[in-house]
Tab-separated table of C-alpha atoms in Angstrom:
chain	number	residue	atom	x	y	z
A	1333	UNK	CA	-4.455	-48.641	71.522
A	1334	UNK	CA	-5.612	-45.298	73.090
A	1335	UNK	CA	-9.004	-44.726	72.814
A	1336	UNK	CA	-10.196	-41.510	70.759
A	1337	UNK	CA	-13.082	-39.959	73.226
A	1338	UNK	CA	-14.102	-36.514	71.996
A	1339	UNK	CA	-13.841	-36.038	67.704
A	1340	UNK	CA	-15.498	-33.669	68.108
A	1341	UNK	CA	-13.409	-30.992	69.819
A	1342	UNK	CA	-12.898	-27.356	68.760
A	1343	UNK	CA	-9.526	-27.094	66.409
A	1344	UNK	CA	-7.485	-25.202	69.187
A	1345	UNK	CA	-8.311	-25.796	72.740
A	1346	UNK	CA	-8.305	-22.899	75.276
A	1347	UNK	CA	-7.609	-23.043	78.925
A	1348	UNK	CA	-10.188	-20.366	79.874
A	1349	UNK	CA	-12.293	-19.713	83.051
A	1350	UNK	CA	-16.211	-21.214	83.321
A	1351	UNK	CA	-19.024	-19.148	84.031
A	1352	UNK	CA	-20.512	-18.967	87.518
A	1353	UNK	CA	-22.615	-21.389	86.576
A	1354	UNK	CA	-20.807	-24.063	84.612
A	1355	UNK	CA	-22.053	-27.243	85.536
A	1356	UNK	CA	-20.156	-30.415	85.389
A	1357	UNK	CA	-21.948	-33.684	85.890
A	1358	UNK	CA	-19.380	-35.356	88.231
A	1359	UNK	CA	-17.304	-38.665	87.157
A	1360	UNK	CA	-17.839	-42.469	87.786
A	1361	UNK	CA	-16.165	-44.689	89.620
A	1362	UNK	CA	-12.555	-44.814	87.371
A	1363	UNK	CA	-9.105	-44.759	88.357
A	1364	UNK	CA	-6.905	-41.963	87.041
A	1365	UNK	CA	-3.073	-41.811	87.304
A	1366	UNK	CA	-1.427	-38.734	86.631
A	1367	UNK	CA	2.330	-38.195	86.093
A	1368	UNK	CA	3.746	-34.584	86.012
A	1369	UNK	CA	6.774	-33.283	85.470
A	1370	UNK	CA	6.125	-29.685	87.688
A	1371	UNK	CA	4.788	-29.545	91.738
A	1372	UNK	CA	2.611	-26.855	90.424
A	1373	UNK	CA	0.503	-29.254	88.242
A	1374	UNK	CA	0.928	-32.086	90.500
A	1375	UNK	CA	-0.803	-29.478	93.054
A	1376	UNK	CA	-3.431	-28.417	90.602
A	1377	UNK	CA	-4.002	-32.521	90.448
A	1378	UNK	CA	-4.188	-33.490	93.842
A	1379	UNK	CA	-6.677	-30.244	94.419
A	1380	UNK	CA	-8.859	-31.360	91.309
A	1381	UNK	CA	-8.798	-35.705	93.328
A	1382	UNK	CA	-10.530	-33.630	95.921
A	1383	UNK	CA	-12.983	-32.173	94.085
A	1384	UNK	CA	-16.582	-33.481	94.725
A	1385	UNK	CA	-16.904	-34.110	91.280
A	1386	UNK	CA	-14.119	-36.617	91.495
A	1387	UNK	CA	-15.096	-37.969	94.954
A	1388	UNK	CA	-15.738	-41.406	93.287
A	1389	UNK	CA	-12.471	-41.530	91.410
A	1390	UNK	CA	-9.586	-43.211	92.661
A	1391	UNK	CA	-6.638	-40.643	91.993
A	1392	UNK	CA	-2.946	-41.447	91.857
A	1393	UNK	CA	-0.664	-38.787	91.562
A	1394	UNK	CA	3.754	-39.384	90.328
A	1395	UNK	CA	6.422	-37.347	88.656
A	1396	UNK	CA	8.507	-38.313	86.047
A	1397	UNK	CA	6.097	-37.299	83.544
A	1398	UNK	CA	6.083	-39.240	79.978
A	1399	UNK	CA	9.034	-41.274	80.634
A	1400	UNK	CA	7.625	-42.457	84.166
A	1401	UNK	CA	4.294	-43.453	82.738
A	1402	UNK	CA	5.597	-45.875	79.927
A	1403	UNK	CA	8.035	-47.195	82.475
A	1404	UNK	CA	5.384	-48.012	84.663
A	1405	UNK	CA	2.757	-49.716	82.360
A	1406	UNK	CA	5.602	-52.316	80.924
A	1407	UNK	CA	4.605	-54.586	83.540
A	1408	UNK	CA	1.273	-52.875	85.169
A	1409	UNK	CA	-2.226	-52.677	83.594
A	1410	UNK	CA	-3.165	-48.889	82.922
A	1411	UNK	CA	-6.042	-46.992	84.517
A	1412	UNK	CA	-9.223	-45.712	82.647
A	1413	UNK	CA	-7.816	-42.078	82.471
A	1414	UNK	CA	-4.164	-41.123	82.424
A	1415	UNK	CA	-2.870	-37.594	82.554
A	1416	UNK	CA	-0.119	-37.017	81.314
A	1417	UNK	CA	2.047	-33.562	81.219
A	1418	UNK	CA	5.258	-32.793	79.406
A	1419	UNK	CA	6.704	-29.559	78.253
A	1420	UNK	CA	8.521	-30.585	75.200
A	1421	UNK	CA	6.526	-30.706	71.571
A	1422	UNK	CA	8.867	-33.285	69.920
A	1423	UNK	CA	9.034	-35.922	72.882
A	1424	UNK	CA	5.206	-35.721	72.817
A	1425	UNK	CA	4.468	-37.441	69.758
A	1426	UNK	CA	7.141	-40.345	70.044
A	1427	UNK	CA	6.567	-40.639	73.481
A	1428	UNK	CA	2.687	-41.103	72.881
A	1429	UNK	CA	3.657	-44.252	70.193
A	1430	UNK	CA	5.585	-45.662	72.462
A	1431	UNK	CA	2.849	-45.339	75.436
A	1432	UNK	CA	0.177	-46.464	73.043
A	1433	UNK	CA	2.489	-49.911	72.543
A	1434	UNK	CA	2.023	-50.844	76.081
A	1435	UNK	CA	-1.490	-49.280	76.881
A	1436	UNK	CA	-4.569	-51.103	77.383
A	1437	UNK	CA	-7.533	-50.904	74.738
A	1438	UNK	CA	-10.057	-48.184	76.208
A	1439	UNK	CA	-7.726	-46.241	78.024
A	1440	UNK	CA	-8.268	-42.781	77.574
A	1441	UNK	CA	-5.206	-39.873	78.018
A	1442	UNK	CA	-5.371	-36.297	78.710
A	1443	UNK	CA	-2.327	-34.110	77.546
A	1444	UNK	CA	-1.310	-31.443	79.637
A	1445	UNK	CA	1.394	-29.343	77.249
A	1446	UNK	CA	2.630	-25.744	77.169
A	1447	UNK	CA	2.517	-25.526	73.425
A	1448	UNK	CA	-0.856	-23.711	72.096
A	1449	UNK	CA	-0.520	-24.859	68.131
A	1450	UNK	CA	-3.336	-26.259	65.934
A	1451	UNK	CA	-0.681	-28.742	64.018
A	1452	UNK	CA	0.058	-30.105	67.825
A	1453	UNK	CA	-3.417	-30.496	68.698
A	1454	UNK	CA	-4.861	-32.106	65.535
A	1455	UNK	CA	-1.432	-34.461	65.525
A	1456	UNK	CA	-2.632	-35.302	69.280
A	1457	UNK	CA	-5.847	-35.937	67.941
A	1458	UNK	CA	-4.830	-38.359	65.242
A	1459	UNK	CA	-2.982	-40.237	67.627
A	1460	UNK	CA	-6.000	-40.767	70.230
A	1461	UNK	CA	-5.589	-38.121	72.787
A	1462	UNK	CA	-9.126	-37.597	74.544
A	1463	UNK	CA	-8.050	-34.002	75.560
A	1464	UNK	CA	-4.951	-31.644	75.325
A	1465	UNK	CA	-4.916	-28.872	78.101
A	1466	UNK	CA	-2.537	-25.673	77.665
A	1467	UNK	CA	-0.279	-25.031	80.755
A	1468	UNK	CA	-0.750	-23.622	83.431
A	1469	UNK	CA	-3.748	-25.872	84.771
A	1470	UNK	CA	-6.189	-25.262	87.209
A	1471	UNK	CA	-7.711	-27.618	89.330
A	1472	UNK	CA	-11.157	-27.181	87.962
A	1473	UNK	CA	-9.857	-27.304	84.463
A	1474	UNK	CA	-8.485	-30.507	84.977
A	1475	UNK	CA	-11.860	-31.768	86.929
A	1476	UNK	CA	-13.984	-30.774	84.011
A	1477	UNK	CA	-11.800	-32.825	81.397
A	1478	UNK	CA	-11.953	-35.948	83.092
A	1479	UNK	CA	-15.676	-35.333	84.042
A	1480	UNK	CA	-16.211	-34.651	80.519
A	1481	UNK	CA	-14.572	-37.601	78.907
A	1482	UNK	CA	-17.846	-39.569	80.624
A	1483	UNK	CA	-20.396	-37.323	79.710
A	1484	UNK	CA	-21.300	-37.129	75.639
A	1485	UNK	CA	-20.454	-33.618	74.126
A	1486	UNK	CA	-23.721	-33.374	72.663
A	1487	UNK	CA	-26.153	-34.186	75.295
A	1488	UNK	CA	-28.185	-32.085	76.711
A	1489	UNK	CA	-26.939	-30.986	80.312
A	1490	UNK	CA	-29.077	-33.179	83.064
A	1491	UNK	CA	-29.365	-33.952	86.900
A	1492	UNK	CA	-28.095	-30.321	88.249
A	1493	UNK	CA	-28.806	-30.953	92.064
A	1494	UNK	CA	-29.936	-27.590	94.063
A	1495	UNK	CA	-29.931	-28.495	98.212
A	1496	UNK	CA	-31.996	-26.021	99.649
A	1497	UNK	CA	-31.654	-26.364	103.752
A	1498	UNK	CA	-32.230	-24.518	106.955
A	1499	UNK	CA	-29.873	-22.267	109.065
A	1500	UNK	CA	-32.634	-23.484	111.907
A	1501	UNK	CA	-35.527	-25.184	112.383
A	1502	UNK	CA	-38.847	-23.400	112.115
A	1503	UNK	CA	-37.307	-21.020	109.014
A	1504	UNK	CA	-39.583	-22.065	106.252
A	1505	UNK	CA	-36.905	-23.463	103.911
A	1506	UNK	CA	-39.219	-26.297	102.786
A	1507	UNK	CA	-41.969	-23.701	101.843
A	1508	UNK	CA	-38.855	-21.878	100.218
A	1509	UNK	CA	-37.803	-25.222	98.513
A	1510	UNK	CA	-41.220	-26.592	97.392
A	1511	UNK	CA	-41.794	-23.093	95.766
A	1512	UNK	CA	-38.782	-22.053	94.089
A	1513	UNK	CA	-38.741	-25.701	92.401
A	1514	UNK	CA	-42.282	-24.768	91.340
A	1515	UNK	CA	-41.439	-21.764	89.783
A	1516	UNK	CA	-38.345	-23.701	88.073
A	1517	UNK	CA	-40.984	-26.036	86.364
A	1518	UNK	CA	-43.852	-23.968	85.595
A	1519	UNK	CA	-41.642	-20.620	84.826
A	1520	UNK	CA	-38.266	-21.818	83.519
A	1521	UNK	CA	-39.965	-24.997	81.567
A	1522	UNK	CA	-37.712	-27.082	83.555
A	1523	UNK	CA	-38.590	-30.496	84.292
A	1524	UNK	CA	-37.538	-31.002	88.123
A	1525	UNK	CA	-38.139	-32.869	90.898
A	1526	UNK	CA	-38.518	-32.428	94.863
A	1527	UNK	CA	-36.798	-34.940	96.999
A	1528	UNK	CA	-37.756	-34.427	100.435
A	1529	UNK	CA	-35.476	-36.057	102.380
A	1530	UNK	CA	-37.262	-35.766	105.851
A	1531	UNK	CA	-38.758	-39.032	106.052
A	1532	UNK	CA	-40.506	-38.373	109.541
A	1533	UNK	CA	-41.598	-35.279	109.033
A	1534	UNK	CA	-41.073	-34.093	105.505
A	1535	UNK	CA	-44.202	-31.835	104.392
A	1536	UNK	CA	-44.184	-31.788	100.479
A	1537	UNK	CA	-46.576	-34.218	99.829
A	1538	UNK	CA	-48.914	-31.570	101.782
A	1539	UNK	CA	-47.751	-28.465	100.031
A	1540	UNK	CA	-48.563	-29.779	96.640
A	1541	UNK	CA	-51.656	-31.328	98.113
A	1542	UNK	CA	-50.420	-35.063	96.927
A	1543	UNK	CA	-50.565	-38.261	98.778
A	1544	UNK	CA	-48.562	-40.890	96.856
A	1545	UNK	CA	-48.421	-44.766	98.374
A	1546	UNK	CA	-44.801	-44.797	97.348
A	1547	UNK	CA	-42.059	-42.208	97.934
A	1548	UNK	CA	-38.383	-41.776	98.642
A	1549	UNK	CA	-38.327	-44.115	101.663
A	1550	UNK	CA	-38.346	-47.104	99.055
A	1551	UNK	CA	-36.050	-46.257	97.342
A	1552	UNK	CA	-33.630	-46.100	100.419
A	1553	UNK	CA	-34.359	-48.844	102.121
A	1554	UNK	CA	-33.814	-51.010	98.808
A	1555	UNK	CA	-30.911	-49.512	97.100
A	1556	UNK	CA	-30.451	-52.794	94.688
A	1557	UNK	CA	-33.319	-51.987	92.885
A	1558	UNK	CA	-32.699	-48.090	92.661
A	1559	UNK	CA	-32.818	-47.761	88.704
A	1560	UNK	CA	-34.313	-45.387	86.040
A	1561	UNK	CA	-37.488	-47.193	85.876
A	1562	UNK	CA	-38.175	-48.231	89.859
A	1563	UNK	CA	-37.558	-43.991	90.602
A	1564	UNK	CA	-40.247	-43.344	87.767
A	1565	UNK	CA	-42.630	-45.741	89.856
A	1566	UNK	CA	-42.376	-43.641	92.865
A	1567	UNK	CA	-42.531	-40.349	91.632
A	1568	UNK	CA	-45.732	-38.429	92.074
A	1569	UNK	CA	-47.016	-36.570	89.204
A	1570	UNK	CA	-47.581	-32.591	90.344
A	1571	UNK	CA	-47.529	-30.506	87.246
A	1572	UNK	CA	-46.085	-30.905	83.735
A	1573	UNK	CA	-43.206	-30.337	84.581
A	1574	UNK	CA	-43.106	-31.292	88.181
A	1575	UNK	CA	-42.716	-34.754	89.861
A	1576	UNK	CA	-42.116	-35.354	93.768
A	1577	UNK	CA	-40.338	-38.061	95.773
A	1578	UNK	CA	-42.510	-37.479	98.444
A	1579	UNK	CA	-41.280	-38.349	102.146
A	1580	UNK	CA	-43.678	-40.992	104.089
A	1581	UNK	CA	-44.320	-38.702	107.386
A	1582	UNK	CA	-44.770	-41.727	109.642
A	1583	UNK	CA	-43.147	-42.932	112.251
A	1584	UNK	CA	-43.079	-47.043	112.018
A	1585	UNK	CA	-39.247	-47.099	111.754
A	1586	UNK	CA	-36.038	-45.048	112.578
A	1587	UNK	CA	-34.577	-43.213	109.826
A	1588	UNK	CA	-30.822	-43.905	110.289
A	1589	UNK	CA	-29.390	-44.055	107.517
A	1590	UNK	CA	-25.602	-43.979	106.413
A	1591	UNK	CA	-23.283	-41.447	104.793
A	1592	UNK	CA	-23.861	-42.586	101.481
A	1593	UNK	CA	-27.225	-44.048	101.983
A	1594	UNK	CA	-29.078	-41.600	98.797
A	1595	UNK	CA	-25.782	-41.600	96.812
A	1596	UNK	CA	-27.690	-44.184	94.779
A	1597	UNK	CA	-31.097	-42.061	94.613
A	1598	UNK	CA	-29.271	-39.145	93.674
A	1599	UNK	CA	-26.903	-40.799	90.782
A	1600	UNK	CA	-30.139	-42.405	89.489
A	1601	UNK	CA	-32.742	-38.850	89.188
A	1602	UNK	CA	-28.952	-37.254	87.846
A	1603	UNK	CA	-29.275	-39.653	84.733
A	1604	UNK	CA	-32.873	-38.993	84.364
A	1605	UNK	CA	-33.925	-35.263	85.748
A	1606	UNK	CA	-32.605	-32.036	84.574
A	1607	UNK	CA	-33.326	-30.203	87.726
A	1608	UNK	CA	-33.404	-32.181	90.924
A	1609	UNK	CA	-34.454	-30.017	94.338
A	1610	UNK	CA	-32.983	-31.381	97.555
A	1611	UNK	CA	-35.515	-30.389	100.872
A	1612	UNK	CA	-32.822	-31.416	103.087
A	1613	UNK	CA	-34.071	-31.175	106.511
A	1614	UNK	CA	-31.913	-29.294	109.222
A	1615	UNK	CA	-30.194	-31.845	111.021
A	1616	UNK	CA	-26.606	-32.775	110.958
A	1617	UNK	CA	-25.505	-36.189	110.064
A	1618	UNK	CA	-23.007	-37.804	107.659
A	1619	UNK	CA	-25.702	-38.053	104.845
A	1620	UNK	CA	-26.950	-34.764	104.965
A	1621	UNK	CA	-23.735	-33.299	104.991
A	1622	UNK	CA	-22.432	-35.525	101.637
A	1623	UNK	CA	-26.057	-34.156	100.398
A	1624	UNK	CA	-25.256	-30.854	100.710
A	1625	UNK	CA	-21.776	-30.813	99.497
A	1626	UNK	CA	-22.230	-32.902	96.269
A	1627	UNK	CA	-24.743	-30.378	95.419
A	1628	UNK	CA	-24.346	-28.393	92.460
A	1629	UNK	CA	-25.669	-25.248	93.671
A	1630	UNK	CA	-27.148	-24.440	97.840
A	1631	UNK	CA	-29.620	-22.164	99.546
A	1632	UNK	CA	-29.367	-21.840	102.911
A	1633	UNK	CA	-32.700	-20.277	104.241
A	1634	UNK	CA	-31.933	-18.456	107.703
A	1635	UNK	CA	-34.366	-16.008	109.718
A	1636	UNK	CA	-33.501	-12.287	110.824
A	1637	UNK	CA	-31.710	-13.729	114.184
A	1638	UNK	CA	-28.947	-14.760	116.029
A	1639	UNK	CA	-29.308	-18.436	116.054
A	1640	UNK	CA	-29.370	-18.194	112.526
A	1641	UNK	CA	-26.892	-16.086	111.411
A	1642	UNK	CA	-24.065	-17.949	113.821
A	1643	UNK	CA	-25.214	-21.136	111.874
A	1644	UNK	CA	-25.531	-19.593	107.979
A	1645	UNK	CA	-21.586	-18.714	108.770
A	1646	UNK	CA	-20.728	-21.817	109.828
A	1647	UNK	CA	-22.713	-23.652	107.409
A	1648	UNK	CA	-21.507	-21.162	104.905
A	1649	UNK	CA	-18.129	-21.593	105.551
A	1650	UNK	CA	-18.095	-25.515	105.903
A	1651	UNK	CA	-19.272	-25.982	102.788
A	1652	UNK	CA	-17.110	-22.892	100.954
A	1653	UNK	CA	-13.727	-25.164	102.483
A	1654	UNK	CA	-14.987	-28.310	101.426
A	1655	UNK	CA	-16.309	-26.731	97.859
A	1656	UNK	CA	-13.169	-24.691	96.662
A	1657	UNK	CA	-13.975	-25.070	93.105
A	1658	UNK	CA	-17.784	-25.114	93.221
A	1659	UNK	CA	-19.687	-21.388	93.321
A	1660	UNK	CA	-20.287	-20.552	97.004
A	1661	UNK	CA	-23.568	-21.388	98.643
A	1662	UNK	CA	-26.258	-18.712	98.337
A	1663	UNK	CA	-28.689	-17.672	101.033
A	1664	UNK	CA	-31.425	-15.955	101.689
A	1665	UNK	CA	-33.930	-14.246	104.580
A	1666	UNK	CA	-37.689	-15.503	105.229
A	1667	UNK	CA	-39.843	-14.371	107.709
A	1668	UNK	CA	-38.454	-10.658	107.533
A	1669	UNK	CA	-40.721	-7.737	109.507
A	1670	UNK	CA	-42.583	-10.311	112.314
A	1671	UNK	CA	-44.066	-7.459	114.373
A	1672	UNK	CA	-42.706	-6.323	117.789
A	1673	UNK	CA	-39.713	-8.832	117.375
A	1674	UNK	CA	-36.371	-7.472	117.051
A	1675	UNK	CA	-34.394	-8.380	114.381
A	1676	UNK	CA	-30.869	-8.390	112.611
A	1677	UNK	CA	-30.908	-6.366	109.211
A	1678	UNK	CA	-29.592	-7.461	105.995
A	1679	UNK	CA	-26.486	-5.297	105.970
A	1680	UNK	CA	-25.277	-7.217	109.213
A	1681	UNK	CA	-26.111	-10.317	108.028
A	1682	UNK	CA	-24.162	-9.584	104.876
A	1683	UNK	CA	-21.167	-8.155	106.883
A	1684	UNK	CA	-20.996	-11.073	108.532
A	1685	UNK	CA	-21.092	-13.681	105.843
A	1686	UNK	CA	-19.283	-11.457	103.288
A	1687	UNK	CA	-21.757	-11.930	100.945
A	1688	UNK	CA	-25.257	-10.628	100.209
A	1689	UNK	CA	-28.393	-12.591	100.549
A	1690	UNK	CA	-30.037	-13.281	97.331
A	1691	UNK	CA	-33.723	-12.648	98.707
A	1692	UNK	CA	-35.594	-10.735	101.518
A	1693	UNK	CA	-38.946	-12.459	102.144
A	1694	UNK	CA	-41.349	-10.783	104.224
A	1695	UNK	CA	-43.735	-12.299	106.677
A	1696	UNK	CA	-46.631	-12.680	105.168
A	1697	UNK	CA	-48.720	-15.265	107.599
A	1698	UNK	CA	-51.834	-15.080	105.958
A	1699	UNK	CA	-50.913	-15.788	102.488
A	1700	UNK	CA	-48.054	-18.362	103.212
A	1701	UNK	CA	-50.977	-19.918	106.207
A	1702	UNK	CA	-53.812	-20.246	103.452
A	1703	UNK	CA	-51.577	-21.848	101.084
A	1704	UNK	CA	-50.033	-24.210	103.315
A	1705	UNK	CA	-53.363	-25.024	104.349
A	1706	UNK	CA	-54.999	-25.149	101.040
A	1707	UNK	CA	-51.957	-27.380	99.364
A	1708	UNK	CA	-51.006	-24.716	96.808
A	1709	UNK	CA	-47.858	-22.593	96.196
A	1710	UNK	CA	-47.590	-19.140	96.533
A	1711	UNK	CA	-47.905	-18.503	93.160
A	1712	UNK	CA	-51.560	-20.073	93.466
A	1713	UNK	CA	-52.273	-18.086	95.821
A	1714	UNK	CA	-51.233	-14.723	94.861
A	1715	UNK	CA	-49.370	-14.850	91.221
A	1716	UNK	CA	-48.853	-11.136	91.139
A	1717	UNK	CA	-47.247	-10.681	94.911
A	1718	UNK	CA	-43.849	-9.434	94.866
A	1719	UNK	CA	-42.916	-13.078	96.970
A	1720	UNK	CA	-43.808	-14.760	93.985
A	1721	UNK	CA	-41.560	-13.201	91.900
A	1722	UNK	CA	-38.593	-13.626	94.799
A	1723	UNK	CA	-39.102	-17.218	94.017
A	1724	UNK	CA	-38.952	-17.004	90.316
A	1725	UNK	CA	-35.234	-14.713	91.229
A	1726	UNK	CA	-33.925	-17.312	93.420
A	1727	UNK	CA	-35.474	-20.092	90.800
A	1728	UNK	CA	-33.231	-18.368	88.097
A	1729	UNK	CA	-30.339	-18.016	90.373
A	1730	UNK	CA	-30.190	-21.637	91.110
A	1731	UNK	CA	-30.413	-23.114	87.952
A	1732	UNK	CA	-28.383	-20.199	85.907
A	1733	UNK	CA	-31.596	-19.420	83.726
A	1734	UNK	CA	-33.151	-16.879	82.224
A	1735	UNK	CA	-37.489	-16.638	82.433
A	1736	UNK	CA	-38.385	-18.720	79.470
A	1737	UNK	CA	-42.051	-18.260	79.787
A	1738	UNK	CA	-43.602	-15.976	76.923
A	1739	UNK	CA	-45.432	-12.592	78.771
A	1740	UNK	CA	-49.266	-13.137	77.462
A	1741	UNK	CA	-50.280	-10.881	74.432
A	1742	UNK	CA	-52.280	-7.473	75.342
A	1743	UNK	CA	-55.479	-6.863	72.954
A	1744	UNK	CA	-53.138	-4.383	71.498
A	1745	UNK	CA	-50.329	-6.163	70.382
A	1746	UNK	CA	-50.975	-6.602	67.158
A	1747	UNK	CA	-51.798	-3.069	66.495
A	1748	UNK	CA	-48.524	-2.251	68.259
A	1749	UNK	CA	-46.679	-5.266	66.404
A	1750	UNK	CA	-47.881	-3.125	62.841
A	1751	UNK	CA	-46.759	0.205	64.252
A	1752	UNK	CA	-43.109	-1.253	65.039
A	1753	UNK	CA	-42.937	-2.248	61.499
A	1754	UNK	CA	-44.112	1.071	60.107
């Protein structure tokens, strides 16, 4: 039998465009076959295995459509997740009985049809069809039905990753990162955590003024016992809603690591974290690389020069080429205004990049020196500074939310509360 994933679907499915920020949580480790009848979907297909959302997926792609696919599972066990497309309404339905006669128990299918009719769709339904896509696919449309046939309907959305690195060393995009992930716990109400994922050198646990025995490190170096409950253990307790996997910032061992040495870490705070802040320290390696492109959303923090607007366009476009269904990365400017030192303005960094930086932070030594030194955020330090709101901006940008926190009540709202009902 073919399994019935989703019951509760809308009655007629539509093959629209998501928002900017329409997060997908990405897939496990399944196989998926897909057999098309057109190059166009097949190409929509193959662009959707390439996905980073699919990365763990093991994607075969034929032709032949219906007919192929119950050809091929006479004598073959069937994947978790077949796609199947076919352009005729009648062949559908008899072609699914026959299909379901030599399919596994637990497979689940995904209909790709040109017909947009609510009999159709609730017949499809009946019959155990997880999903039932309208012609002409995209690749992104066909990423977020298999993503979503692992993820329940009604849960709430969890484990949105933001990587915030720098163009260059010595560009404050830890500062950036520790603060804009405050400002996404104490001002959006989201419950988030900072990974800082410069083991040598990482300075987190000194911005929030915390010292934890434990940190990220153990995790990495035992990746069997990565689970819910062994992260909890090492997470350090900042605010409410605030928790940090704080780096050690010693230098007893090398920190080589391979490509998918955090995969675990990150698939682990995912399942557990609504809002998960990567400080990914600038350095180029095959780990920080996979960090930043199986990011949901990315800040690149560059300064007012050359050095770093050469690497925000290479980073930029790296990541844009290996992201092509993801929103592009975002960046912003720090350290804007240093005295006597000549600098690149906005417009030319924007020119350049072909898109607009999201913030321009000034320098502001003292404040961002006595917080640094004290172990407090910016926000600490100067709540009604116009930096302080930047963060909350870039806070909002990254996680595609609105400022939940209430504005505090004047002595005169209630007086002003009776006049609005007069």
């Amino acid at each position: 039998m073919i399994s019935y994933a989703r019951q509760n679907q809308e009655e007629q499915p539509e093959a629209t465009s998501p928002p900017a920020d329409d997060h997908i949580a990405p897939a496990p480790r399944v196989s998926v076959q897909a057999f098309c009848e057109t190059v166009e979907t097949a190409a929509a297909v193959q662009s959707a295995g390439e996905d980073r959302r699919l990365a763990k997926a093991h994607l075969k792609i034929q032709m032949g459509g219906m007919a192929a696919a119950i050809e091929a599972y006479r004598s073959a066990p069937t994947p978790n997740v077949i796609i199947l497309e076919t352009e005729a309404r009648n062949n559908v339905l008899t072609g699914l009985d026959q299909l379901a006669s030599v399919c596994d128990a637990g497979t689940r299918v995904v209909v790709i049809g040109r017909v947009n009719d609510v009999a159709l769709y609730r017949e499809l339904v009946r019959r155990g069809v997880s999903d039932y896509l309208i012609g002409p696919v995209a690749a992104l449309d066909v990423v977020r039905s298999v993503c979503n046939l692992f993820s329940a309907p009604e849960a709430k959305a969890v484990g949105r990753i933001v990587a915030i690195v720098g163009a260059k060393g010595g560009v404050g995009a830890s500062t950036i990162a520790h603060n804009v992930a405050w400002a996404i716990a104490r001002d959006l109400a989201l419950d988030s955590v900072v990974a800082d994922l410069d083991l040598a050198f990482g300075t987190a646990g000194l911005d929030y003024n915390q010292d934890p025995a434990q940190g990220i490190a153990d995790a990495v170096f035992s990746p069997d016992r990565v689970d819910t409950a062994f992260i909890d253990r090492l997470l350090s307790k900042c605010t409410d809603h605030l928790s940090l996997l704080a780096a050690p910032a010693t230098l007893d061992r090398v920190y080589d690591f391979g490509d998918d040495a955090f995969d675990a870490i990150f698939d682990t705070l995912r399942g557990s974290m609504p809002c998960i802040v990567l400080d990914v320290p600038h350095q180029w390696s095959g780990w920080t690389k996979r960090a930043l492109i199986g990011a949901d959303d990315i800040l690149i923090v560059a300064s007012p020069d050359l050095a770093s607007l050469r690497n925000t366009k290479n980073i930029f476009d790296l990541l844009k080429a290996a992201r092509p269904n993801d929103r592009a990365p975002l960046y912003c400017l720090n350290q804007v205004g240093v005295p006597k030192r000549p600098e690149i303005a906005a417009a030319e960094f924007a020119k350049a990049i072909e898109s607009q930086p999201i913030a321009t932070i000034p320098f502001e030594p003292q404040m961002f020196g006595a917080a640094a030194n004290n172990g407090q955020m910016i926000a600490e330090i100067s709540a009604n500074h116009r930096t302080t709101e930047m963060f909350l901006q870039i806070a909002q940008r990254l996680t595609g939310r609105g400022e939940t926190k209430k504005p505090k009540n004047s002595f005169l709202s209630p007086l002003i509360g009776k006049l609005r009902g007069k």
